[in-house]
Amino acid sequence: MTDYEAATAFLGEWGRFQQQVFFLLCLSIIPNGFTGLSIVFLADTPHHRCLIPAYANLTAAWKNSSIPLEEESHGGALVPSKCTRYKTEDILSFSERGLLPGVDVNLSNVATEGCLDGWEYDQSVYISTITSEWDLVCDDSWKNPLTSSLFFCGVLTGSFISGQLSDRYGRRIVLFVTMAVQTVFTLIQVFSPSWPVFCAVFFVVGMGQISNYVAAFVLGTEILGQRVRTIFSTAGVSLFFGGGYMLLPLLAFFIRDWRMLLLGLTLPGFLYVPLWWYIPESPRWLLSQGRVEEAEAIVRDAAKRNNVEAPQTIFTQAELKELQSESRKPHNICDLLRSRNIRWISVTLWLVWNTVTIAYFALSLNTANLHGNAYFNCFLSAVVEMPAYTLSWVMFRWFSRRLSLFATLFMGGLFLLFIQLIPSNQISLAITLEMMGKFAVTTAFAILYAYTAELYPTVLRNTAVGTCSMASRIGSIIAPYFIYLRNYSISLPYILMGTLTALTGLLSLLLPESYGMPLPDTITHMQHFPGCCQKTPYTLTHTEDGDNTAERKSRVAL
């Protein structure tokens, strides 16, 4: 059978059609950059202390002394308690008798109580967050990381559902439906009356967020040619995602109320409605479904846009026989485990995705805890991603996929492990190492997305990428709790993340190489897992006239 890329080679690599698909799909990625990480500002915890009720009518001296001092969890400095106060009745009694704190009364002998009247929050950084509005502090502080985890539970669910829907009903329809879900439910979230409602809606937003990202990613991967596909799947979508991430702290800096910030992040989603008429369905997917006429119509329209003449017959029935016989078989998530070869590839990728996601989201969500301005730290974390995505394209274009993934993961793990060796007074050096770790992990993440799409065939590609993303959400669900470990030891999150990331880099060396190989269309065209089974690889051969033709050589059954 003639390879799809060979059959459509007359279109060229970078005509008007490819440019339109490239930039519009990248443009659709921007909202994903700020939706998933907006929780950094929406749920940040301002400085707070117990509220002293107005009826107490304390003197200034007693009001300032009504909060006990306690040691910080790190550093040992004495700071006002966030969750306790001296008993109001005792303090009021001392104040009415004219006694002075620390002079007439030894405060260490005064009983304490919880924040029975609520908390007062510092508004120098935020006017309000969901933490300050619903008091997600002290005994309820566990709700804060749970908010992020529930979002990622939605991402997990979306990854599971959308991949199979996309492989069954098409990439384009799933892309736009899930973009609508993300935008509409984020708007509903603005009016959340309580924390449980906020989390329930946030779960649905997570479903839409990952679904439209994966659908756009796979759609571009299948439409674009090999060289442009490499740029799109690494630097392209990633740079636009990073652009959205960079907009987040800029917008949050000017909008300090969480509801208004969420509204500002929602409105751009409505601007994407016209893209429906400019982004086509994947011809590869249409061919895999036997819809040859629709696929040819899209390719002929692409030729018209590129000012080239299409051949009279682009896809003949004889050429499509192999693909259609394979694609007409129903495929689902079980096919990722059905044969020995694809099972080992899938399990290994799931483990790698899991660790990369833990490191990426834990480091991204940790920016609010770093020393200095939260907005600047978040912006710095976003800026670091831009050269990382550029590097991912360079490595993906000219170097081994497997070695590139190993190098970035292993180095990222080492940077995170080195943080614990930095003295506590060298804050700038520690932040630099953390950003270097974020740089390496981000590069690995971009490479991993494109690498995964190359390993799996067209008939399973969206399901496979979606399932890898789904498996990785175990990592993203627990990532907020890696940051929560800072309450016990600042070094502990970095030790765990660094060790996992470095070990996963070694694990990635087991994956097959896809550099220089054509995109597989069926399961039998997949590369083999090293040591799992032997087969003749799916390679490109050169004909006498110099054209590249994909050759499916005979291979043993998987």
Coordinates of C-alpha atoms in Angstrom, one line a residue:
M1 CA 0.0 0.0 0.0
T2 CA 1.2 3.5 -0.8
D3 CA 2.0 5.5 2.3
Y4 CA -0.3 8.4 3.1
E5 CA 2.5 10.9 3.2
A6 CA 3.8 9.7 -0.2
A7 CA 0.3 9.9 -1.6
T8 CA -0.1 13.5 -0.5
A9 CA 3.5 14.6 -1.1
F10 CA 2.3 16.8 -4.0
L11 CA 0.9 19.2 -1.4
G12 CA 4.3 20.2 -0.3
E13 CA 5.5 20.7 3.3
W14 CA 4.6 24.3 4.1
G15 CA 1.9 25.7 1.9
R16 CA -1.0 28.0 2.8
F17 CA -3.1 25.0 3.9
Q18 CA -0.4 23.7 6.3
Q19 CA 0.2 27.2 7.7
Q20 CA -3.5 27.7 8.4
V21 CA -3.8 24.3 10.2
F22 CA -0.6 24.8 12.1
F23 CA -1.3 28.3 13.5
L24 CA -5.1 27.8 14.2
L25 CA -4.5 24.6 16.1
C26 CA -1.7 26.2 18.0
L27 CA -4.0 29.1 18.7
S28 CA -6.6 26.8 20.2
I29 CA -4.0 25.6 22.8
I30 CA -3.5 29.0 24.5
P31 CA -6.5 28.7 26.9
N32 CA -5.0 25.4 28.2
G33 CA -2.0 27.3 29.4
F34 CA -3.9 29.3 31.9
T35 CA -6.9 27.1 32.7
G36 CA -4.9 24.2 34.3
L37 CA -2.6 26.4 36.3
S38 CA -5.0 29.2 37.3
I39 CA -5.4 27.5 40.6
V40 CA -2.0 28.9 41.6
F41 CA -3.7 32.2 42.1
L42 CA -7.3 31.2 42.6
A43 CA -6.5 29.0 45.6
D44 CA -3.4 30.7 47.0
T45 CA -3.4 31.1 50.8
P46 CA -2.9 34.7 52.0
H47 CA -1.3 35.5 55.3
H48 CA -4.0 35.0 58.0
R49 CA -4.7 35.0 61.7
C50 CA -7.6 34.4 64.0
L51 CA -10.3 37.1 63.8
I52 CA -10.7 38.9 67.1
P53 CA -14.5 39.7 67.5
A54 CA -15.5 43.3 67.5
Y55 CA -17.6 42.8 70.7
A56 CA -14.3 42.1 72.6
N57 CA -13.5 45.8 72.5
L58 CA -9.8 45.1 73.5
T59 CA -7.2 47.8 74.0
A60 CA -4.6 48.1 71.3
A61 CA -1.9 46.4 73.4
W62 CA -4.1 43.4 74.1
K63 CA -5.4 43.2 70.5
N64 CA -1.8 43.0 69.2
S65 CA -0.9 40.4 71.8
S66 CA -4.0 38.2 71.5
I67 CA -2.4 35.9 68.9
P68 CA 0.3 33.5 70.3
L69 CA 3.7 33.2 68.6
E70 CA 4.9 29.9 67.3
E71 CA 7.9 28.6 65.3
E72 CA 7.7 28.4 61.6
S73 CA 7.7 24.9 60.1
H74 CA 11.0 25.9 58.5
G75 CA 13.6 28.4 59.6
G76 CA 12.6 28.4 63.3
A77 CA 11.5 32.1 63.4
L78 CA 8.7 33.1 65.7
V79 CA 5.5 34.2 63.8
P80 CA 1.9 34.8 64.9
S81 CA -0.1 31.6 64.9
K82 CA -2.4 31.1 62.0
C83 CA -4.9 28.8 63.7
T84 CA -5.0 29.7 67.4
R85 CA -5.6 32.7 69.7
Y86 CA -5.6 33.2 73.4
K87 CA -9.0 32.6 75.0
T88 CA -11.1 35.7 74.3
E89 CA -12.7 35.7 77.7
D90 CA -9.3 35.7 79.5
I91 CA -7.9 38.4 77.3
L92 CA -11.0 40.6 77.7
S93 CA -10.8 40.1 81.5
F94 CA -7.1 41.2 81.6
S95 CA -7.9 44.2 79.3
E96 CA -10.8 45.4 81.5
R97 CA -8.7 45.2 84.6
G98 CA -6.0 47.4 83.0
L99 CA -3.3 44.8 83.0
L100 CA -0.5 44.8 80.4
P101 CA 0.6 41.8 78.3
G102 CA 4.1 40.5 79.2
V103 CA 4.3 42.9 82.2
D104 CA 1.4 42.1 84.4
V105 CA 0.4 38.8 82.7
N106 CA 2.6 36.0 81.6
L107 CA 1.1 35.0 78.3
S108 CA 2.6 31.6 78.3
N109 CA 0.2 30.7 81.1
V110 CA -2.9 31.8 79.2
A111 CA -5.0 29.1 77.6
T112 CA -5.5 29.1 73.8
E113 CA -8.4 28.2 71.5
G114 CA -9.1 27.8 67.8
C115 CA -10.3 30.5 65.5
L116 CA -14.0 30.3 66.7
D117 CA -14.9 33.6 64.9
G118 CA -13.1 32.9 61.7
W119 CA -10.0 34.5 60.2
E120 CA -8.8 37.8 59.0
Y121 CA -6.7 37.7 55.8
D122 CA -4.0 40.0 54.5
Q123 CA -5.3 41.7 51.4
S124 CA -2.0 43.3 50.3
V125 CA -1.6 40.6 47.6
Y126 CA -5.1 39.3 46.9
I127 CA -8.5 40.9 47.4
S128 CA -9.9 37.4 47.6
T129 CA -9.2 33.8 46.8
I130 CA -11.3 30.7 47.2
T131 CA -9.1 30.0 50.3
S132 CA -10.0 33.3 52.0
E133 CA -13.7 33.2 50.8
W134 CA -14.4 29.7 52.1
D135 CA -11.8 29.5 54.9
L136 CA -9.7 26.6 53.5
V137 CA -7.2 26.9 56.3
C138 CA -6.1 25.2 59.5
D139 CA -8.4 22.2 60.0
D140 CA -9.7 22.6 56.5
S141 CA -6.4 23.2 54.8
W142 CA -6.6 19.7 53.3
K143 CA -9.3 21.0 51.0
N144 CA -6.8 23.3 49.2
P145 CA -4.7 20.6 47.5
L146 CA -7.8 18.5 47.1
T147 CA -9.2 21.3 44.8
S148 CA -6.3 20.8 42.4
S149 CA -6.5 17.0 42.7
L150 CA -10.2 17.1 41.7
F151 CA -9.4 19.1 38.7
F152 CA -6.9 16.5 37.6
C153 CA -9.4 13.8 38.3
G154 CA -11.5 15.5 35.7
V155 CA -8.4 15.5 33.4
L156 CA -8.1 11.8 34.0
T157 CA -11.7 11.2 33.1
G158 CA -11.5 13.4 30.0
S159 CA -8.4 11.6 28.9
F160 CA -10.2 8.2 29.2
I161 CA -13.3 9.3 27.4
S162 CA -12.1 11.8 24.7
G163 CA -9.5 9.6 23.2
Q164 CA -11.9 6.8 22.3
L165 CA -14.6 9.3 21.2
S166 CA -12.1 11.0 19.0
D167 CA -11.0 7.7 17.4
R168 CA -14.6 6.8 16.8
Y169 CA -16.3 10.1 15.9
G170 CA -13.4 12.2 14.6
R171 CA -10.8 14.6 15.9
R172 CA -12.5 17.8 14.8
I173 CA -15.9 17.3 16.5
V174 CA -14.3 16.3 19.8
L175 CA -11.9 19.3 19.6
F176 CA -14.7 21.8 19.4
V177 CA -17.1 20.1 21.7
T178 CA -14.5 20.0 24.5
M179 CA -13.4 23.6 23.9
A180 CA -17.0 24.6 24.4
V181 CA -17.2 22.5 27.6
Q182 CA -14.1 24.1 29.0
T183 CA -15.3 27.6 28.2
V184 CA -18.9 27.3 29.4
F185 CA -18.1 25.5 32.6
T186 CA -15.3 27.9 33.5
L187 CA -17.9 30.7 33.1
I188 CA -20.3 28.7 35.4
Q189 CA -17.5 28.3 37.9
V190 CA -17.4 32.1 38.3
F191 CA -20.7 32.0 40.1
S192 CA -19.9 29.1 42.4
P193 CA -21.8 29.6 45.8
S194 CA -19.6 27.2 47.7
W195 CA -16.4 25.2 47.7
P196 CA -18.1 21.8 46.8
V197 CA -19.9 23.4 43.8
F198 CA -16.6 25.0 42.7
C199 CA -14.8 21.7 42.8
A200 CA -17.6 19.9 41.0
V201 CA -17.5 22.4 38.1
F202 CA -13.7 22.4 38.2
F203 CA -13.8 18.6 37.6
V204 CA -15.8 19.2 34.3
V205 CA -13.4 22.0 33.3
G206 CA -10.6 19.5 33.7
M207 CA -12.4 17.0 31.4
G208 CA -12.6 19.6 28.7
Q209 CA -9.2 21.0 29.2
I210 CA -7.2 17.9 28.4
S211 CA -9.6 16.6 25.8
N212 CA -9.3 19.6 23.5
Y213 CA -5.5 19.7 24.0
V214 CA -5.1 16.0 23.0
A215 CA -7.5 16.3 20.1
A216 CA -5.7 19.4 18.7
F217 CA -2.4 17.7 19.1
V218 CA -3.3 14.5 17.3
L219 CA -5.2 16.4 14.6
G220 CA -2.1 18.5 13.7
T221 CA 0.2 15.5 14.0
E222 CA -1.9 13.6 11.4
I223 CA -2.5 16.5 8.9
L224 CA 1.0 18.0 8.8
G225 CA 4.0 16.5 7.0
Q226 CA 6.9 14.9 8.7
R227 CA 9.1 18.0 9.1
V228 CA 6.3 20.4 10.0
R229 CA 4.8 17.8 12.3
T230 CA 8.0 17.7 14.3
I231 CA 7.9 21.4 14.9
F232 CA 4.1 21.4 15.6
S233 CA 4.2 18.5 18.1
T234 CA 7.2 19.9 20.1
A235 CA 7.7 23.7 19.8
G236 CA 4.4 24.6 18.1
V237 CA 1.7 23.6 20.6
S238 CA 4.1 23.9 23.5
L239 CA 5.1 27.5 22.8
F240 CA 1.5 28.5 22.5
F241 CA 0.7 26.7 25.7
G242 CA 3.6 28.5 27.3
G243 CA 2.2 31.8 25.9
G244 CA -1.1 31.1 27.7
Y245 CA 0.8 30.2 30.9
M246 CA 2.7 33.5 30.7
L247 CA -0.5 35.5 30.4
L248 CA -1.8 34.0 33.6
P249 CA 0.4 35.9 36.1
L250 CA 0.1 39.1 34.0
L251 CA -3.7 39.0 34.2
A252 CA -3.7 37.9 37.8
F253 CA -1.4 40.8 38.7
F254 CA -4.1 43.3 37.6
I255 CA -7.1 41.3 38.7
R256 CA -6.8 40.4 42.4
D257 CA -10.3 39.0 43.0
W258 CA -10.6 35.3 42.1
R259 CA -14.1 35.6 40.5
M260 CA -13.1 38.5 38.2
L261 CA -9.8 36.7 37.3
L262 CA -11.7 33.6 36.3
L263 CA -14.1 35.7 34.3
G264 CA -11.2 37.3 32.5
L265 CA -9.7 33.9 31.7
T266 CA -13.0 32.6 30.4
L267 CA -13.9 35.3 27.8
P268 CA -11.2 34.5 25.2
G269 CA -12.7 31.0 24.8
F270 CA -15.7 32.5 22.9
L271 CA -13.3 33.9 20.3
Y272 CA -12.6 30.4 19.0
V273 CA -16.0 29.7 17.6
P274 CA -15.1 30.8 14.0
L275 CA -12.3 28.3 13.9
W276 CA -14.9 25.6 13.1
W277 CA -15.0 26.7 9.5
Y278 CA -11.2 26.8 9.1
I279 CA -9.9 23.6 10.8
P280 CA -10.6 20.4 8.7
E281 CA -11.0 16.9 9.9
S282 CA -7.9 14.6 9.7
P283 CA -7.8 12.9 6.3
R284 CA -5.8 10.1 7.9
W285 CA -8.7 9.4 10.3
L286 CA -11.2 9.6 7.5
L287 CA -9.3 7.0 5.5
S288 CA -9.0 4.8 8.5
Q289 CA -12.8 4.9 8.7
G290 CA -13.2 4.1 5.0
R291 CA -14.5 7.6 4.1
V292 CA -12.3 8.0 1.1
E293 CA -14.3 10.6 -0.7
E294 CA -14.3 13.0 2.3
A295 CA -10.6 12.5 2.7
E296 CA -9.9 13.3 -1.0
A297 CA -12.1 16.3 -0.8
I298 CA -10.0 17.8 2.0
V299 CA -6.8 17.0 0.2
R300 CA -8.0 18.5 -3.0
D301 CA -9.1 21.6 -1.1
A302 CA -5.6 21.7 0.4
A303 CA -4.0 21.5 -3.1
K304 CA -6.2 24.4 -4.2
R305 CA -5.1 26.5 -1.3
N306 CA -1.5 25.6 -2.0
N307 CA -1.8 26.4 -5.7
V308 CA -0.8 22.9 -6.8
E309 CA -2.6 20.5 -9.0
A310 CA -3.8 17.3 -7.4
P311 CA -3.6 14.0 -9.4
Q312 CA -6.8 12.6 -10.8
T313 CA -6.8 9.8 -8.3
I314 CA -5.2 10.4 -4.9
F315 CA -6.3 7.3 -2.9
T316 CA -7.3 4.2 -4.9
Q317 CA -9.3 1.4 -3.5
A318 CA -6.3 -1.0 -4.1
E319 CA -4.0 1.2 -2.1
L320 CA -6.4 1.5 0.8
K321 CA -7.2 -2.1 1.1
E322 CA -4.7 -2.9 3.8
L323 CA -5.5 0.1 5.9
Q324 CA -9.3 -0.4 5.6
S325 CA -9.1 -4.1 6.5
E326 CA -7.2 -3.1 9.6
S327 CA -9.2 0.0 10.5
R328 CA -12.6 -1.6 10.0
K329 CA -11.9 -3.8 13.1
P330 CA -13.3 -2.1 16.2
H331 CA -10.5 -0.6 18.2
N332 CA -10.6 0.5 21.9
I333 CA -8.4 1.0 24.9
C334 CA -8.1 -2.8 25.3
D335 CA -6.0 -2.9 22.1
L336 CA -3.2 -1.1 24.0
L337 CA -2.7 -4.3 26.0
R338 CA -3.8 -7.0 23.6
S339 CA -0.4 -8.0 22.2
R340 CA 2.9 -8.5 23.9
N341 CA 4.7 -5.7 21.9
I342 CA 2.1 -2.9 22.3
R343 CA 1.5 -3.9 26.0
W344 CA 5.2 -3.4 26.9
I345 CA 5.3 -0.1 25.1
S346 CA 2.1 1.1 26.7
V347 CA 3.0 0.2 30.3
T348 CA 6.4 1.8 30.0
L349 CA 5.0 5.0 28.5
W350 CA 2.4 5.1 31.3
L351 CA 5.1 5.0 34.0
V352 CA 7.2 7.7 32.2
W353 CA 4.1 9.9 31.7
N354 CA 3.2 9.6 35.3
T355 CA 6.5 10.7 36.7
V356 CA 6.9 13.6 34.2
T357 CA 3.5 14.9 35.2
I358 CA 4.2 14.7 38.9
A359 CA 7.4 16.8 38.4
Y360 CA 5.9 19.3 36.0
F361 CA 2.7 20.1 37.9
A362 CA 4.3 20.0 41.4
L363 CA 7.0 22.5 40.3
S364 CA 4.4 24.7 38.5
L365 CA 2.0 24.7 41.5
N366 CA 4.9 25.4 43.9
T367 CA 5.6 28.9 42.4
A368 CA 3.3 30.6 45.0
N369 CA 5.5 29.1 47.8
L370 CA 8.8 30.3 46.5
H371 CA 10.6 33.2 48.2
G372 CA 9.7 36.6 46.7
N373 CA 6.7 37.9 44.6
A374 CA 4.3 35.1 43.6
Y375 CA 3.4 36.8 40.3
F376 CA 7.0 37.2 39.3
N377 CA 7.9 33.6 40.3
C378 CA 4.9 32.3 38.2
F379 CA 5.9 34.4 35.3
L380 CA 9.5 33.2 35.6
S381 CA 8.3 29.6 35.7
A382 CA 6.4 30.2 32.5
V383 CA 9.3 32.0 30.7
V384 CA 11.6 29.1 31.5
E385 CA 9.3 26.9 29.4
M386 CA 9.8 28.9 26.2
P387 CA 13.4 27.9 25.6
A388 CA 12.6 24.5 26.9
Y389 CA 10.0 24.0 24.1
T390 CA 12.5 25.4 21.6
L391 CA 15.1 22.9 22.7
S392 CA 12.6 20.1 22.5
W393 CA 12.1 20.9 18.8
V394 CA 15.8 20.9 18.2
M395 CA 16.3 17.6 19.9
F396 CA 13.3 16.1 18.3
R397 CA 14.4 17.3 14.8
W398 CA 18.0 16.1 14.9
F399 CA 18.5 13.6 17.7
S400 CA 17.3 10.2 18.9
R401 CA 13.9 10.4 20.6
R402 CA 14.8 7.9 23.2
L403 CA 18.2 9.5 24.2
S404 CA 16.6 12.9 24.2
L405 CA 13.9 11.8 26.6
F406 CA 16.5 10.1 28.8
A407 CA 18.9 13.0 28.9
T408 CA 16.2 15.6 29.9
L409 CA 14.6 13.4 32.6
F410 CA 17.9 12.4 34.1
M411 CA 19.3 15.9 34.2
G412 CA 16.0 17.2 35.6
G413 CA 16.1 14.7 38.4
L414 CA 19.7 15.7 39.3
F415 CA 18.8 19.4 39.4
L416 CA 16.0 18.7 41.9
L417 CA 18.2 16.5 44.0
F418 CA 20.9 19.2 44.2
I419 CA 18.4 21.6 45.8
Q420 CA 18.6 20.0 49.2
L421 CA 22.4 20.6 49.2
I422 CA 22.0 24.3 49.0
P423 CA 22.3 26.3 52.3
S424 CA 19.1 27.9 53.5
N425 CA 20.4 31.4 53.1
Q426 CA 21.2 30.8 49.4
I427 CA 17.6 31.3 48.2
S428 CA 18.4 32.6 44.8
L429 CA 20.6 29.6 44.0
A430 CA 17.9 27.2 45.2
I431 CA 15.3 28.9 43.0
T432 CA 17.8 28.8 40.0
L433 CA 18.2 25.0 40.5
E434 CA 14.4 24.6 40.7
M435 CA 13.9 26.5 37.5
M436 CA 16.6 24.5 35.8
G437 CA 14.8 21.3 36.9
K438 CA 11.5 22.8 35.6
F439 CA 13.3 23.6 32.3
A440 CA 14.5 20.0 31.9
V441 CA 11.2 18.4 32.9
T442 CA 9.3 20.7 30.5
T443 CA 11.6 19.8 27.7
A444 CA 11.0 16.1 28.5
F445 CA 7.2 16.7 28.6
A446 CA 7.2 18.2 25.1
I447 CA 9.3 15.4 23.7
L448 CA 7.2 12.8 25.3
Y449 CA 3.9 14.0 23.7
A450 CA 5.4 14.0 20.2
Y451 CA 7.3 10.7 20.8
T452 CA 4.1 8.9 22.0
A453 CA 2.2 10.1 18.9
E454 CA 4.9 8.6 16.7
L455 CA 5.0 5.2 18.4
Y456 CA 1.2 4.5 18.0
P457 CA -0.7 3.9 14.7
T458 CA -3.5 6.1 13.2
V459 CA -6.2 3.7 14.2
L460 CA -5.2 4.0 17.9
R461 CA -3.3 7.2 18.1
N462 CA -5.8 9.4 19.8
T463 CA -6.9 6.6 22.2
A464 CA -3.2 5.9 22.9
V465 CA -2.2 9.5 23.6
G466 CA -5.4 10.1 25.6
T467 CA -4.7 6.9 27.6
C468 CA -1.1 7.9 28.3
S469 CA -2.4 11.3 29.5
M470 CA -5.1 9.5 31.6
A471 CA -2.5 7.2 33.2
S472 CA -0.3 10.2 34.0
R473 CA -3.2 11.9 35.9
I474 CA -2.5 9.7 38.8
G475 CA 0.7 11.7 39.0
S476 CA -1.1 15.1 38.6
I477 CA -3.7 14.1 41.2
I478 CA -1.1 13.5 43.8
A479 CA 1.2 16.4 42.7
P480 CA -0.5 19.0 44.9
Y481 CA 0.3 16.7 47.9
F482 CA 4.0 16.6 47.0
I483 CA 3.9 20.4 47.7
Y484 CA 1.8 19.8 50.8
L485 CA 4.9 17.8 52.2
R486 CA 6.6 21.2 52.5
N487 CA 4.7 21.5 55.8
Y488 CA 6.9 18.7 57.2
S489 CA 10.2 19.3 55.3
I490 CA 11.1 21.7 52.5
S491 CA 13.6 19.2 51.1
L492 CA 11.2 16.2 51.0
P493 CA 9.3 17.1 47.8
Y494 CA 12.5 17.7 45.9
I495 CA 14.1 14.4 47.1
L496 CA 11.0 12.4 46.0
M497 CA 10.6 14.2 42.7
G498 CA 14.3 14.2 41.8
T499 CA 14.7 10.4 42.6
L500 CA 11.6 9.5 40.6
T501 CA 12.5 11.7 37.6
A502 CA 16.1 10.3 37.4
L503 CA 15.0 6.7 37.6
T504 CA 12.3 7.2 35.0
G505 CA 14.9 8.6 32.7
L506 CA 16.7 5.3 32.9
L507 CA 13.4 3.5 32.3
S508 CA 12.8 5.4 29.1
L509 CA 15.8 3.8 27.5
L510 CA 13.7 0.6 27.1
L511 CA 11.4 2.3 24.6
P512 CA 11.8 1.7 20.8
E513 CA 13.3 4.4 18.6
S514 CA 11.0 6.3 16.1
Y515 CA 13.5 8.8 14.7
G516 CA 13.4 8.8 10.9
M517 CA 10.6 6.3 10.8
P518 CA 7.3 7.1 9.0
L519 CA 4.1 7.5 11.0
P520 CA 2.5 4.0 11.4
D521 CA -1.1 3.6 10.2
T522 CA -1.9 0.2 11.6
I523 CA -0.9 -1.9 14.7
T524 CA 1.3 -4.1 12.5
H525 CA 3.4 -1.1 11.5
M526 CA 4.5 -0.3 15.0
Q527 CA 8.1 -0.5 16.1
H528 CA 9.0 -3.3 18.4
F529 CA 9.8 -3.1 22.1
P530 CA 13.5 -4.0 22.5
G531 CA 13.9 -7.6 23.6
C532 CA 10.1 -8.2 23.4
C533 CA 9.8 -9.6 19.9
Q534 CA 11.7 -9.5 16.6
K535 CA 10.3 -8.1 13.4
T536 CA 11.5 -6.2 10.3
P537 CA 11.0 -2.5 11.1
Y538 CA 8.7 -0.3 9.1
T539 CA 11.1 1.8 7.0
L540 CA 11.4 4.2 4.2
T541 CA 13.0 3.0 1.0
H542 CA 14.1 5.2 -2.0
T543 CA 12.8 4.5 -5.5
E544 CA 14.9 5.1 -8.6
D545 CA 13.4 8.5 -9.1
G546 CA 14.3 9.6 -5.6
D547 CA 10.8 9.7 -4.1
N548 CA 10.4 8.4 -0.6
T549 CA 8.0 5.4 -0.4
A550 CA 6.9 3.7 2.8
E551 CA 7.5 0.0 2.7
R552 CA 5.7 -2.4 5.0
K553 CA 8.0 -5.4 5.1
S554 CA 6.9 -8.8 6.3
R555 CA 7.0 -9.3 10.0
V556 CA 6.2 -11.9 12.6
A557 CA 2.9 -11.8 14.3
L558 CA 2.9 -9.6 17.3

